[in-house]
mmCIF file of C-alpha atoms and ligand atoms in Angstrom:
data_model
loop_
_atom_site.group_PDB
_atom_site.id
_atom_site.type_symbol
_atom_site.label_atom_id
_atom_site.label_comp_id
_atom_site.label_asym_id
_atom_site.label_seq_id
_atom_site.Cartn_x
_atom_site.Cartn_y
_atom_site.Cartn_z
ATOM 1 C CA MET A 1 146.057 60.395 100.163
ATOM 2 C CA GLN A 2 146.661 62.462 103.295
ATOM 3 C CA ALA A 3 149.581 61.229 105.418
ATOM 4 C CA SER A 4 148.642 60.004 108.866
ATOM 5 C CA THR A 5 150.012 62.103 111.761
ATOM 6 C CA ASN A 6 151.342 60.591 114.993
ATOM 7 C CA LEU A 7 149.569 62.571 117.722
ATOM 8 C CA LEU A 8 152.542 62.050 120.072
ATOM 9 C CA GLU A 9 154.217 64.793 118.007
ATOM 10 C CA PHE A 10 152.026 67.476 119.626
ATOM 11 C CA ASP A 11 151.961 69.320 122.904
ATOM 12 C CA LEU A 12 148.458 70.465 123.901
ATOM 13 C CA ASP A 13 148.642 73.684 121.843
ATOM 14 C CA GLY A 14 149.836 71.712 118.832
ATOM 15 C CA LEU A 15 147.034 69.203 119.249
ATOM 16 C CA ALA A 16 144.500 72.032 119.590
ATOM 17 C CA ALA A 17 145.733 73.504 116.298
ATOM 18 C CA PHE A 18 145.495 70.074 114.679
ATOM 19 C CA CYS A 19 141.928 69.612 115.966
ATOM 20 C CA GLU A 20 141.012 73.082 114.775
ATOM 21 C CA ARG A 21 142.060 72.085 111.264
ATOM 22 C CA LEU A 22 139.575 69.228 111.605
ATOM 23 C CA GLY A 23 136.915 71.748 112.657
ATOM 24 C CA GLU A 24 137.014 70.759 116.323
ATOM 25 C CA LYS A 25 137.092 72.941 119.431
ATOM 26 C CA ARG A 26 139.992 73.120 121.864
ATOM 27 C CA PHE A 27 138.243 71.187 124.611
ATOM 28 C CA ARG A 28 138.144 68.198 122.263
ATOM 29 C CA ALA A 29 141.911 68.397 121.974
ATOM 30 C CA THR A 30 142.145 68.408 125.772
ATOM 31 C CA GLN A 31 139.983 65.278 125.969
ATOM 32 C CA LEU A 32 142.064 63.588 123.309
ATOM 33 C CA PHE A 33 145.341 64.612 124.971
ATOM 34 C CA ARG A 34 144.147 63.130 128.275
ATOM 35 C CA TRP A 35 143.136 59.877 126.617
ATOM 36 C CA ILE A 36 146.545 59.562 125.009
ATOM 37 C CA HIS A 37 148.884 60.639 127.803
ATOM 38 C CA GLN A 38 146.943 59.964 130.986
ATOM 39 C CA ARG A 39 145.209 56.763 129.934
ATOM 40 C CA GLY A 40 147.733 55.461 127.412
ATOM 41 C CA ALA A 41 145.046 54.993 124.773
ATOM 42 C CA SER A 42 145.962 54.608 121.121
ATOM 43 C CA ASP A 43 142.706 53.297 119.707
ATOM 44 C CA PHE A 44 140.320 56.144 118.881
ATOM 45 C CA ALA A 45 137.347 53.766 119.055
ATOM 46 C CA GLN A 46 138.057 53.397 122.794
ATOM 47 C CA MET A 47 137.727 57.138 123.449
ATOM 48 C CA SER A 48 134.112 56.935 124.478
ATOM 49 C CA ASP A 49 133.469 60.589 125.278
ATOM 50 C CA LEU A 50 134.548 61.796 121.827
ATOM 51 C CA ALA A 51 131.825 62.117 119.209
ATOM 52 C CA LYS A 52 131.703 59.185 116.802
ATOM 53 C CA SER A 53 132.204 61.553 113.877
ATOM 54 C CA LEU A 54 135.452 62.843 115.430
ATOM 55 C CA ARG A 55 136.697 59.337 116.142
ATOM 56 C CA GLY A 56 136.060 58.520 112.487
ATOM 57 C CA LYS A 57 137.906 61.621 111.305
ATOM 58 C CA LEU A 58 140.868 60.842 113.579
ATOM 59 C CA ALA A 59 141.077 57.259 112.404
ATOM 60 C CA SER A 60 141.408 58.464 108.824
ATOM 61 C CA CYS A 61 144.200 60.996 109.368
ATOM 62 C CA ALA A 62 145.986 60.255 112.665
ATOM 63 C CA HIS A 63 147.457 57.541 114.842
ATOM 64 C CA VAL A 64 149.159 57.180 118.211
ATOM 65 C CA SER A 65 152.221 54.990 117.858
ATOM 66 C CA ALA A 66 155.061 53.974 120.152
ATOM 67 C CA LEU A 67 158.536 53.294 118.822
ATOM 68 C CA PRO A 68 159.216 49.635 118.052
ATOM 69 C CA VAL A 69 161.037 47.988 120.963
ATOM 70 C CA ILE A 70 164.167 46.170 119.847
ATOM 71 C CA THR A 71 165.133 44.887 123.276
ATOM 72 C CA GLN A 72 163.970 45.192 126.850
ATOM 73 C CA ASN A 73 166.330 44.266 129.678
ATOM 74 C CA ILE A 74 165.434 44.117 133.334
ATOM 75 C CA SER A 75 168.266 44.347 135.841
ATOM 76 C CA GLN A 76 168.504 42.564 139.172
ATOM 77 C CA ASP A 77 168.058 45.949 140.833
ATOM 78 C CA GLY A 78 164.804 46.644 138.969
ATOM 79 C CA THR A 79 166.302 49.041 136.416
ATOM 80 C CA ILE A 80 164.750 48.514 132.983
ATOM 81 C CA LYS A 81 166.429 49.464 129.733
ATOM 82 C CA TRP A 82 164.633 49.664 126.408
ATOM 83 C CA LEU A 83 166.304 49.956 123.039
ATOM 84 C CA PHE A 84 163.955 51.579 120.529
ATOM 85 C CA ASP A 85 164.171 51.433 116.758
ATOM 86 C CA VAL A 86 164.019 54.907 115.200
ATOM 87 C CA GLY A 87 164.509 53.670 111.647
ATOM 88 C CA ALA A 88 167.351 53.511 109.133
ATOM 89 C CA GLY A 89 169.476 51.396 111.482
ATOM 90 C CA ASP A 90 169.386 53.949 114.298
ATOM 91 C CA ALA A 91 168.387 53.020 117.821
ATOM 92 C CA VAL A 92 167.979 55.037 121.025
ATOM 93 C CA GLU A 93 167.599 54.038 124.627
ATOM 94 C CA ALA A 94 165.501 54.873 127.646
ATOM 95 C CA VAL A 95 166.203 53.630 131.160
ATOM 96 C CA PHE A 96 163.752 53.375 134.067
ATOM 97 C CA ILE A 97 165.355 53.594 137.513
ATOM 98 C CA PRO A 98 163.067 52.715 140.432
ATOM 99 C CA GLU A 99 163.878 54.110 143.867
ATOM 100 C CA ASP A 100 161.972 53.989 147.146
ATOM 101 C CA ASP A 101 160.397 57.404 146.808
ATOM 102 C CA ARG A 102 160.388 57.924 143.036
ATOM 103 C CA GLY A 103 160.663 56.417 139.593
ATOM 104 C CA THR A 104 163.025 58.132 137.174
ATOM 105 C CA LEU A 105 163.020 57.737 133.416
ATOM 106 C CA CYS A 106 166.160 58.699 131.537
ATOM 107 C CA ILE A 107 165.408 59.450 127.893
ATOM 108 C CA SER A 108 167.232 60.265 124.670
ATOM 109 C CA SER A 109 166.973 63.399 122.559
ATOM 110 C CA GLN A 110 169.078 62.446 119.521
ATOM 111 C CA ALA A 111 170.346 59.351 117.734
ATOM 112 C CA GLY A 112 174.056 59.811 118.418
ATOM 113 C CA CYS A 113 175.524 63.159 119.427
ATOM 114 C CA ALA A 114 177.616 65.776 117.672
ATOM 115 C CA VAL A 115 179.406 67.094 120.764
ATOM 116 C CA GLY A 116 181.868 64.211 120.866
ATOM 117 C CA CYS A 117 182.907 64.133 124.527
ATOM 118 C CA ARG A 118 185.999 61.999 125.117
ATOM 119 C CA PHE A 119 184.456 59.814 127.818
ATOM 120 C CA CYS A 120 181.046 59.201 126.213
ATOM 121 C CA SER A 121 180.287 56.258 123.976
ATOM 122 C CA THR A 122 177.425 58.140 122.302
ATOM 123 C CA GLY A 123 179.886 60.918 121.505
ATOM 124 C CA HIS A 124 182.301 58.403 119.998
ATOM 125 C CA GLN A 125 179.604 57.119 117.648
ATOM 126 C CA GLY A 126 178.970 60.511 116.086
ATOM 127 C CA PHE A 127 175.708 62.173 115.180
ATOM 128 C CA SER A 128 172.973 60.484 113.233
ATOM 129 C CA ARG A 129 169.899 62.707 113.621
ATOM 130 C CA ASN A 130 167.638 64.681 115.905
ATOM 131 C CA LEU A 131 164.651 62.864 117.367
ATOM 132 C CA THR A 132 161.259 64.410 116.702
ATOM 133 C CA THR A 133 159.037 65.594 119.562
ATOM 134 C CA GLY A 134 156.954 62.450 119.057
ATOM 135 C CA GLU A 135 160.006 60.208 119.332
ATOM 136 C CA ILE A 136 161.074 61.917 122.561
ATOM 137 C CA VAL A 137 157.559 61.725 124.050
ATOM 138 C CA ALA A 138 157.049 58.154 122.807
ATOM 139 C CA GLN A 139 159.764 56.950 125.199
ATOM 140 C CA LEU A 140 157.820 58.331 128.176
ATOM 141 C CA TRP A 141 154.391 57.345 126.832
ATOM 142 C CA PHE A 142 155.506 53.774 126.275
ATOM 143 C CA ALA A 143 157.442 53.407 129.540
ATOM 144 C CA GLU A 144 154.744 54.927 131.764
ATOM 145 C CA HIS A 145 151.912 52.827 130.378
ATOM 146 C CA PHE A 146 154.017 49.683 130.111
ATOM 147 C CA LEU A 147 154.985 50.055 133.781
ATOM 148 C CA ARG A 148 151.407 50.671 134.888
ATOM 149 C CA ARG A 149 150.271 47.498 133.135
ATOM 150 C CA HIS A 150 153.294 45.604 134.417
ATOM 151 C CA LEU A 151 152.662 46.673 138.016
ATOM 152 C CA GLY A 152 148.890 46.445 137.733
ATOM 153 C CA THR A 153 148.360 50.047 138.826
ATOM 154 C CA GLU A 154 146.532 53.063 137.492
ATOM 155 C CA GLU A 155 148.726 55.358 139.570
ATOM 156 C CA ARG A 156 151.559 57.317 137.988
ATOM 157 C CA VAL A 157 154.790 55.299 138.058
ATOM 158 C CA ILE A 158 157.287 57.747 136.552
ATOM 159 C CA SER A 159 157.708 60.766 138.805
ATOM 160 C CA ASN A 160 160.921 62.195 137.310
ATOM 161 C CA VAL A 161 162.281 62.532 133.805
ATOM 162 C CA VAL A 162 165.926 63.279 133.057
ATOM 163 C CA MET A 163 167.159 64.119 129.562
ATOM 164 C CA MET A 164 170.368 62.186 130.160
ATOM 165 C CA GLY A 165 170.119 59.468 127.543
ATOM 166 C CA MET A 166 171.704 59.754 124.130
ATOM 167 C CA GLY A 167 172.191 63.159 122.602
ATOM 168 C CA GLU A 168 172.554 66.809 123.532
ATOM 169 C CA PRO A 169 168.999 68.010 124.217
ATOM 170 C CA LEU A 170 169.871 71.685 123.708
ATOM 171 C CA GLN A 171 171.110 70.925 120.196
ATOM 172 C CA ASN A 172 167.593 69.683 119.433
ATOM 173 C CA TYR A 173 165.788 72.594 121.001
ATOM 174 C CA THR A 174 162.806 72.948 118.647
ATOM 175 C CA GLN A 175 161.749 69.350 119.123
ATOM 176 C CA LEU A 176 162.653 69.306 122.817
ATOM 177 C CA VAL A 177 160.449 72.124 124.081
ATOM 178 C CA PRO A 178 157.023 70.701 123.043
ATOM 179 C CA ALA A 179 158.123 67.377 124.526
ATOM 180 C CA LEU A 180 158.940 69.089 127.843
ATOM 181 C CA ARG A 181 155.595 70.914 127.740
ATOM 182 C CA THR A 182 153.776 67.601 127.318
ATOM 183 C CA MET A 183 155.610 66.249 130.368
ATOM 184 C CA LEU A 184 154.647 69.286 132.447
ATOM 185 C CA ASP A 185 151.070 69.710 131.223
ATOM 186 C CA ASP A 186 148.406 68.892 133.816
ATOM 187 C CA HIS A 187 146.437 67.209 131.055
ATOM 188 C CA GLY A 188 149.570 65.275 130.048
ATOM 189 C CA TYR A 189 151.963 63.782 132.609
ATOM 190 C CA GLY A 190 151.584 66.603 135.147
ATOM 191 C CA LEU A 191 155.233 66.434 136.231
ATOM 192 C CA SER A 192 156.515 69.362 138.241
ATOM 193 C CA ARG A 193 159.285 71.491 136.727
ATOM 194 C CA ARG A 194 161.575 70.368 139.508
ATOM 195 C CA ARG A 195 161.164 66.777 138.441
ATOM 196 C CA VAL A 196 162.029 67.258 134.797
ATOM 197 C CA THR A 197 165.748 67.773 134.254
ATOM 198 C CA VAL A 198 167.550 68.823 131.101
ATOM 199 C CA SER A 199 171.214 67.876 131.147
ATOM 200 C CA THR A 200 173.510 69.841 128.865
ATOM 201 C CA SER A 201 177.160 69.910 127.965
ATOM 202 C CA GLY A 202 176.801 73.713 127.897
ATOM 203 C CA VAL A 203 175.028 75.117 124.825
ATOM 204 C CA VAL A 204 175.031 78.618 126.295
ATOM 205 C CA PRO A 205 172.502 80.451 124.041
ATOM 206 C CA MET A 206 170.012 77.625 124.379
ATOM 207 C CA MET A 207 170.351 77.622 128.167
ATOM 208 C CA ASP A 208 169.092 81.206 128.086
ATOM 209 C CA ARG A 209 166.237 80.278 125.773
ATOM 210 C CA LEU A 210 165.247 77.329 127.925
ATOM 211 C CA GLY A 211 165.138 79.591 130.974
ATOM 212 C CA ALA A 212 162.746 81.917 129.157
ATOM 213 C CA ASP A 213 160.614 79.307 127.333
ATOM 214 C CA CYS A 214 160.331 76.333 129.622
ATOM 215 C CA ALA A 215 162.401 76.541 132.789
ATOM 216 C CA VAL A 216 162.864 73.022 134.090
ATOM 217 C CA ALA A 217 165.619 71.770 136.396
ATOM 218 C CA LEU A 218 169.054 72.070 134.818
ATOM 219 C CA ALA A 219 172.104 69.835 135.070
ATOM 220 C CA VAL A 220 175.329 71.018 133.482
ATOM 221 C CA SER A 221 178.018 68.527 132.533
ATOM 222 C CA LEU A 222 181.124 70.266 133.823
ATOM 223 C CA HIS A 223 183.756 67.516 134.085
ATOM 224 C CA ALA A 224 186.738 69.868 134.361
ATOM 225 C CA PRO A 225 187.694 72.900 136.457
ATOM 226 C CA ASN A 226 189.643 74.774 133.750
ATOM 227 C CA ASP A 227 189.327 75.520 130.036
ATOM 228 C CA ALA A 228 192.451 73.636 128.959
ATOM 229 C CA LEU A 229 191.164 70.345 130.337
ATOM 230 C CA ARG A 230 187.508 70.949 129.486
ATOM 231 C CA ASP A 231 188.459 71.755 125.874
ATOM 232 C CA LYS A 232 189.829 68.225 125.646
ATOM 233 C CA LEU A 233 187.021 66.410 127.426
ATOM 234 C CA VAL A 234 184.005 68.379 126.162
ATOM 235 C CA PRO A 235 184.933 69.901 122.769
ATOM 236 C CA LEU A 236 181.964 72.309 122.938
ATOM 237 C CA ASN A 237 183.984 74.181 125.559
ATOM 238 C CA ARG A 238 186.054 75.720 122.754
ATOM 239 C CA LYS A 239 182.903 77.466 121.580
ATOM 240 C CA TYR A 240 181.431 78.263 125.010
ATOM 241 C CA PRO A 241 184.288 78.411 127.528
ATOM 242 C CA LEU A 242 183.848 78.153 131.276
ATOM 243 C CA ASP A 243 183.386 81.833 131.938
ATOM 244 C CA GLU A 244 180.452 82.006 129.517
ATOM 245 C CA LEU A 245 179.049 78.744 130.806
ATOM 246 C CA MET A 246 179.196 79.722 134.470
ATOM 247 C CA SER A 247 177.610 83.099 133.716
ATOM 248 C CA ALA A 248 174.804 81.352 131.805
ATOM 249 C CA CYS A 249 174.262 79.091 134.831
ATOM 250 C CA GLN A 250 173.882 82.120 137.045
ATOM 251 C CA ARG A 251 171.391 83.696 134.631
ATOM 252 C CA TYR A 252 169.437 80.435 134.563
ATOM 253 C CA LEU A 253 169.025 80.552 138.330
ATOM 254 C CA ALA A 254 166.611 83.461 137.950
ATOM 255 C CA HIS A 255 164.217 81.085 136.134
ATOM 256 C CA ALA A 256 165.114 77.725 137.625
ATOM 257 C CA PRO A 257 162.402 75.837 139.521
ATOM 258 C CA ARG A 258 165.018 74.970 142.135
ATOM 259 C CA ASP A 259 167.423 77.460 143.627
ATOM 260 C CA PHE A 260 170.429 75.530 142.417
ATOM 261 C CA ILE A 261 171.981 73.999 139.337
ATOM 262 C CA THR A 262 173.487 70.552 139.363
ATOM 263 C CA PHE A 263 177.006 70.173 138.015
ATOM 264 C CA GLU A 264 177.839 66.697 136.753
ATOM 265 C CA TYR A 265 181.454 65.649 137.024
ATOM 266 C CA CYS A 266 182.512 62.344 135.511
ATOM 267 C CA MET A 267 185.453 60.942 137.497
ATOM 268 C CA LEU A 268 188.299 59.892 135.213
ATOM 269 C CA ASP A 269 191.320 58.209 136.727
ATOM 270 C CA GLY A 270 194.337 60.536 136.757
ATOM 271 C CA VAL A 271 192.660 62.994 134.368
ATOM 272 C CA ASN A 272 190.338 65.200 136.432
ATOM 273 C CA ASP A 273 190.229 63.506 139.837
ATOM 274 C CA GLN A 274 193.330 64.860 141.607
ATOM 275 C CA PRO A 275 193.286 67.100 144.715
ATOM 276 C CA GLU A 276 194.452 70.055 142.623
ATOM 277 C CA HIS A 277 191.417 69.605 140.355
ATOM 278 C CA ALA A 278 189.147 69.648 143.394
ATOM 279 C CA ARG A 279 190.783 72.848 144.646
ATOM 280 C CA GLU A 280 190.472 74.479 141.230
ATOM 281 C CA LEU A 281 186.819 73.421 141.041
ATOM 282 C CA ILE A 282 186.105 74.943 144.450
ATOM 283 C CA ALA A 283 187.751 78.211 143.371
ATOM 284 C CA LEU A 284 185.802 78.247 140.093
ATOM 285 C CA ILE A 285 182.466 77.773 141.846
ATOM 286 C CA GLU A 286 183.410 80.302 144.507
ATOM 287 C CA ARG A 287 184.127 82.933 141.824
ATOM 288 C CA TYR A 288 180.563 82.725 140.563
ATOM 289 C CA ARG A 289 178.807 82.457 143.883
ATOM 290 C CA THR A 290 176.540 85.381 144.632
ATOM 291 C CA ASP A 291 175.102 84.282 147.928
ATOM 292 C CA GLY A 292 174.256 81.000 149.583
ATOM 293 C CA VAL A 293 174.232 77.631 147.868
ATOM 294 C CA TRP A 294 173.765 77.960 144.145
ATOM 295 C CA CYS A 295 174.898 74.615 142.872
ATOM 296 C CA LYS A 296 175.241 70.986 143.790
ATOM 297 C CA LEU A 297 177.943 68.658 142.588
ATOM 298 C CA ASN A 298 177.165 65.187 141.355
ATOM 299 C CA LEU A 299 180.238 63.014 140.906
ATOM 300 C CA ILE A 300 179.654 60.228 138.379
ATOM 301 C CA PRO A 301 182.031 57.269 138.402
ATOM 302 C CA PHE A 302 183.107 56.888 134.759
ATOM 303 C CA ASN A 303 181.584 53.920 132.947
ATOM 304 C CA PRO A 304 184.473 52.686 130.861
ATOM 305 C CA PHE A 305 184.248 51.493 127.281
ATOM 306 C CA PRO A 306 187.282 50.259 125.345
ATOM 307 C CA ALA A 307 187.527 52.962 122.656
ATOM 308 C CA SER A 308 187.788 55.727 125.284
ATOM 309 C CA GLY A 309 191.233 54.720 126.515
ATOM 310 C CA LEU A 310 190.159 56.093 129.927
ATOM 311 C CA LEU A 311 189.707 54.454 133.313
ATOM 312 C CA ARG A 312 187.265 54.906 136.161
ATOM 313 C CA SER A 313 188.673 56.735 139.194
ATOM 314 C CA LYS A 314 189.402 54.466 142.122
ATOM 315 C CA PRO A 315 186.762 54.562 144.860
ATOM 316 C CA GLN A 316 189.197 56.116 147.367
ATOM 317 C CA GLN A 317 189.988 58.855 144.833
ATOM 318 C CA VAL A 318 186.288 59.617 144.424
ATOM 319 C CA THR A 319 185.809 59.672 148.195
ATOM 320 C CA ALA A 320 188.815 61.956 148.713
ATOM 321 C CA PHE A 321 187.649 64.295 145.936
ATOM 322 C CA ALA A 322 184.117 64.400 147.369
ATOM 323 C CA LYS A 323 185.510 65.149 150.831
ATOM 324 C CA LEU A 324 187.544 68.118 149.608
ATOM 325 C CA LEU A 325 184.425 69.567 147.976
ATOM 326 C CA SER A 326 182.193 68.905 150.986
ATOM 327 C CA ASP A 327 184.754 70.363 153.386
ATOM 328 C CA ALA A 328 184.709 73.528 151.285
ATOM 329 C CA GLY A 329 180.937 73.742 151.832
ATOM 330 C CA LEU A 330 179.822 72.380 148.463
ATOM 331 C CA VAL A 331 176.869 70.006 148.484
ATOM 332 C CA THR A 332 178.309 66.908 146.841
ATOM 333 C CA THR A 333 176.829 63.529 146.007
ATOM 334 C CA VAL A 334 178.361 60.496 144.330
ATOM 335 C CA ARG A 335 176.041 58.836 141.846
ATOM 336 C CA LYS A 336 175.244 55.212 142.514
ATOM 337 C CA THR A 337 175.538 53.151 139.384
ATOM 338 C CA ARG A 338 172.387 51.254 138.609
ATOM 339 C CA GLY A 339 171.587 48.509 136.152
ATOM 340 C CA ASP A 340 175.246 47.479 135.838
ATOM 341 C CA ASP A 341 174.269 43.986 134.718
ATOM 342 C CA ILE A 342 172.363 45.353 131.719
ATOM 343 C CA ASP A 343 174.769 48.172 130.744
ATOM 344 C CA ALA A 344 172.192 50.788 131.678
ATOM 345 C CA ALA A 345 174.612 53.296 133.182
ATOM 346 C CA CYS A 346 175.406 56.705 131.726
ATOM 347 C CA GLY A 347 177.410 56.701 128.549
ATOM 348 C CA GLN A 348 176.752 53.058 127.840
ATOM 349 C CA LEU A 349 173.575 53.675 125.960
ATOM 350 C CA ALA A 350 172.678 52.193 122.560
ATOM 351 C CA GLY A 351 175.997 51.276 121.069
ATOM 352 C CA ASP A 352 176.709 51.228 117.389
ATOM 353 C CA VAL A 353 174.223 53.731 116.017
ATOM 354 C CA LYS A 354 176.595 54.270 113.138
ATOM 355 C CA ASP A 355 177.485 50.640 112.796
ATOM 356 C CA ARG A 356 174.228 49.625 111.224
ATOM 357 C CA THR A 357 175.207 46.070 110.422
ATOM 358 C CA ARG A 358 175.969 45.337 114.018
ATOM 359 C CA VAL A 359 172.682 46.820 115.215
ATOM 360 C CA VAL A 360 170.783 44.616 112.796
ATOM 361 C CA GLN A 361 172.797 41.523 113.815
ATOM 362 C CA ARG A 362 172.253 42.282 117.456
ATOM 363 C CA ILE A 363 168.535 42.680 116.936
ATOM 364 C CA ALA A 364 168.386 39.303 115.200
ATOM 365 C CA LEU A 365 170.373 37.724 118.013
ATOM 366 C CA GLN A 366 168.407 39.284 120.846
ATOM 367 C CA ARG A 367 165.010 38.594 119.309
ATOM 368 C CA THR A 368 165.746 34.897 119.663
ATOM 369 C CA VAL A 369 166.281 35.321 123.408
ATOM 370 C CA PRO A 370 163.056 35.522 125.429
ATOM 371 C CA LEU A 371 162.552 38.617 127.548
ATOM 372 C CA GLN A 372 163.783 38.248 131.062
ATOM 373 C CA PRO A 373 161.176 37.397 133.694
ATOM 374 C CA ALA A 374 159.187 40.352 134.888
ATOM 375 C CA VAL A 375 160.341 41.859 138.164
ATOM 376 C CA ALA A 376 158.136 44.419 139.827
ATOM 377 C CA PRO A 377 160.548 47.389 139.918
ATOM 378 C CA HIS A 378 159.326 48.680 143.274
ATOM 379 C CA GLU A 379 159.933 45.333 144.896
ATOM 380 C CA ALA A 380 163.438 44.934 143.550
HETATM 381 N N1 SAH B 1 174.355 65.515 126.344
HETATM 382 C C1 SAH B 1 173.911 65.798 127.639
HETATM 383 C C2 SAH B 1 172.993 64.753 128.208
HETATM 384 C C3 SAH B 1 173.318 63.311 127.918
HETATM 385 S S1 SAH B 1 174.761 62.664 128.695
HETATM 386 C C4 SAH B 1 175.094 66.051 128.558
HETATM 387 O O1 SAH B 1 176.221 65.784 128.172
HETATM 388 O O2 SAH B 1 174.869 66.541 129.658
HETATM 389 C C5 SAH B 1 174.214 62.491 130.382
HETATM 390 C C6 SAH B 1 175.334 62.476 131.397
HETATM 391 O O3 SAH B 1 176.122 61.278 131.293
HETATM 392 C C7 SAH B 1 176.293 63.626 131.229
HETATM 393 O O4 SAH B 1 176.595 64.243 132.447
HETATM 394 C C8 SAH B 1 177.498 62.928 130.669
HETATM 395 O O5 SAH B 1 178.646 63.660 130.879
HETATM 396 C C9 SAH B 1 177.480 61.601 131.383
HETATM 397 N N2 SAH B 1 178.287 60.560 130.748
HETATM 398 C C10 SAH B 1 178.498 60.373 129.438
HETATM 399 N N3 SAH B 1 179.308 59.316 129.237
HETATM 400 C C11 SAH B 1 179.617 58.827 130.452
HETATM 401 C C12 SAH B 1 180.398 57.725 130.897
HETATM 402 N N4 SAH B 1 181.020 56.918 130.048
HETATM 403 N N5 SAH B 1 180.489 57.516 132.223
HETATM 404 C C13 SAH B 1 179.837 58.314 133.100
HETATM 405 N N6 SAH B 1 179.067 59.361 132.729
HETATM 406 C C14 SAH B 1 178.962 59.624 131.419
HETATM 407 FE FE1 SF4 B 2 176.888 64.215 123.730
HETATM 408 FE FE2 SF4 B 2 176.394 64.385 126.358
HETATM 409 FE FE3 SF4 B 2 177.782 62.320 125.329
HETATM 410 FE FE4 SF4 B 2 178.889 64.733 125.410
HETATM 411 S S1 SF4 B 2 178.269 63.479 127.168
HETATM 412 S S2 SF4 B 2 178.921 63.335 123.661
HETATM 413 S S3 SF4 B 2 177.128 66.026 125.004
HETATM 414 S S4 SF4 B 2 175.655 62.796 124.943
#
């Protein structure tokens, strides 16, 4: 018997090739793609403008399936966190962050991560596996259509997607790119390139490929102003040191949908948050400036977890650091933490991917607890 294919695995070109194998023209694939991504349909019988014969064919060899939801938590501030089951004891998370003028979904690209950053709980858990395109897209498909039903709207709810959940997206490049294309496609989610952000710890060759293949907004996790410190915090720096990384950022600017790159800098008490680090960071950025503003700094207060042995910088330290950068002319923001009450902040995502027993126990425990009352995110 032919295995059934999850159609979330395909961008529009992939779906067209699939339809062609069924003897169908490309415009049928476009119709199907719109039903799936724009209308959230999964039942072929519902797709009234497709010929009955095609609906029958699809039902026999394809399906449209979300990932099973293990838990859903809604924060007081309207942030929603989903934990999805990706099989074999692995789980990944997506977080929806509502703001006045936009709705951002933060999604995962891998179960675990092989980069192993010192301050990241995903990194501490190690690498389990790459997500498939369908598993990456399923997070958006589910969240968007869940939110529309939840809010009783047919309007788009998610306006921005950030690849800042679990995993290093540029170490899962082959599966990532069709997922990004589905997000950008006018027949899919129609998101602008400026509103889809890939965050990377600095996989230099793949930054160049992304610029050429699918230039979306780029965030680079810098975290340190010199190689000695960055080697310790982000071990990938030993392979792609700062000089190579900063040069790759400059090359990316030629393709970027915005005229700047965002540098993320996680503020760690006494480790990278001193005035001398700020001065070194300013000098580093200055060295690679060609003209005008070419980057923005986003300071992220560290979200502590016990195994890290690290502490969050004190608020006055963050403010002082931000002031030094701003005074030097660098556009600097400090990230607000959201969803604190449901552990939805960066680096706190889906614990225990390796510790399968605990995931299973937690699932059993949480399934007995009813979902929290629905809060309309935009009202929160
Ligand atoms: N692997 C990619 C994307 C996922 S991590 C990357 O590293 O860029 C998304 C962001 O969360 C990164 O900037 C990362 O450095 C940051 N982050 C990870 N753990 C964190 C923690 N405990 N506290 C604050 N930010 C963290
Ligand atoms: Fe991986 Fe990003 Fe975490 Fe580093 S910060 S371990 S690259 S997910």
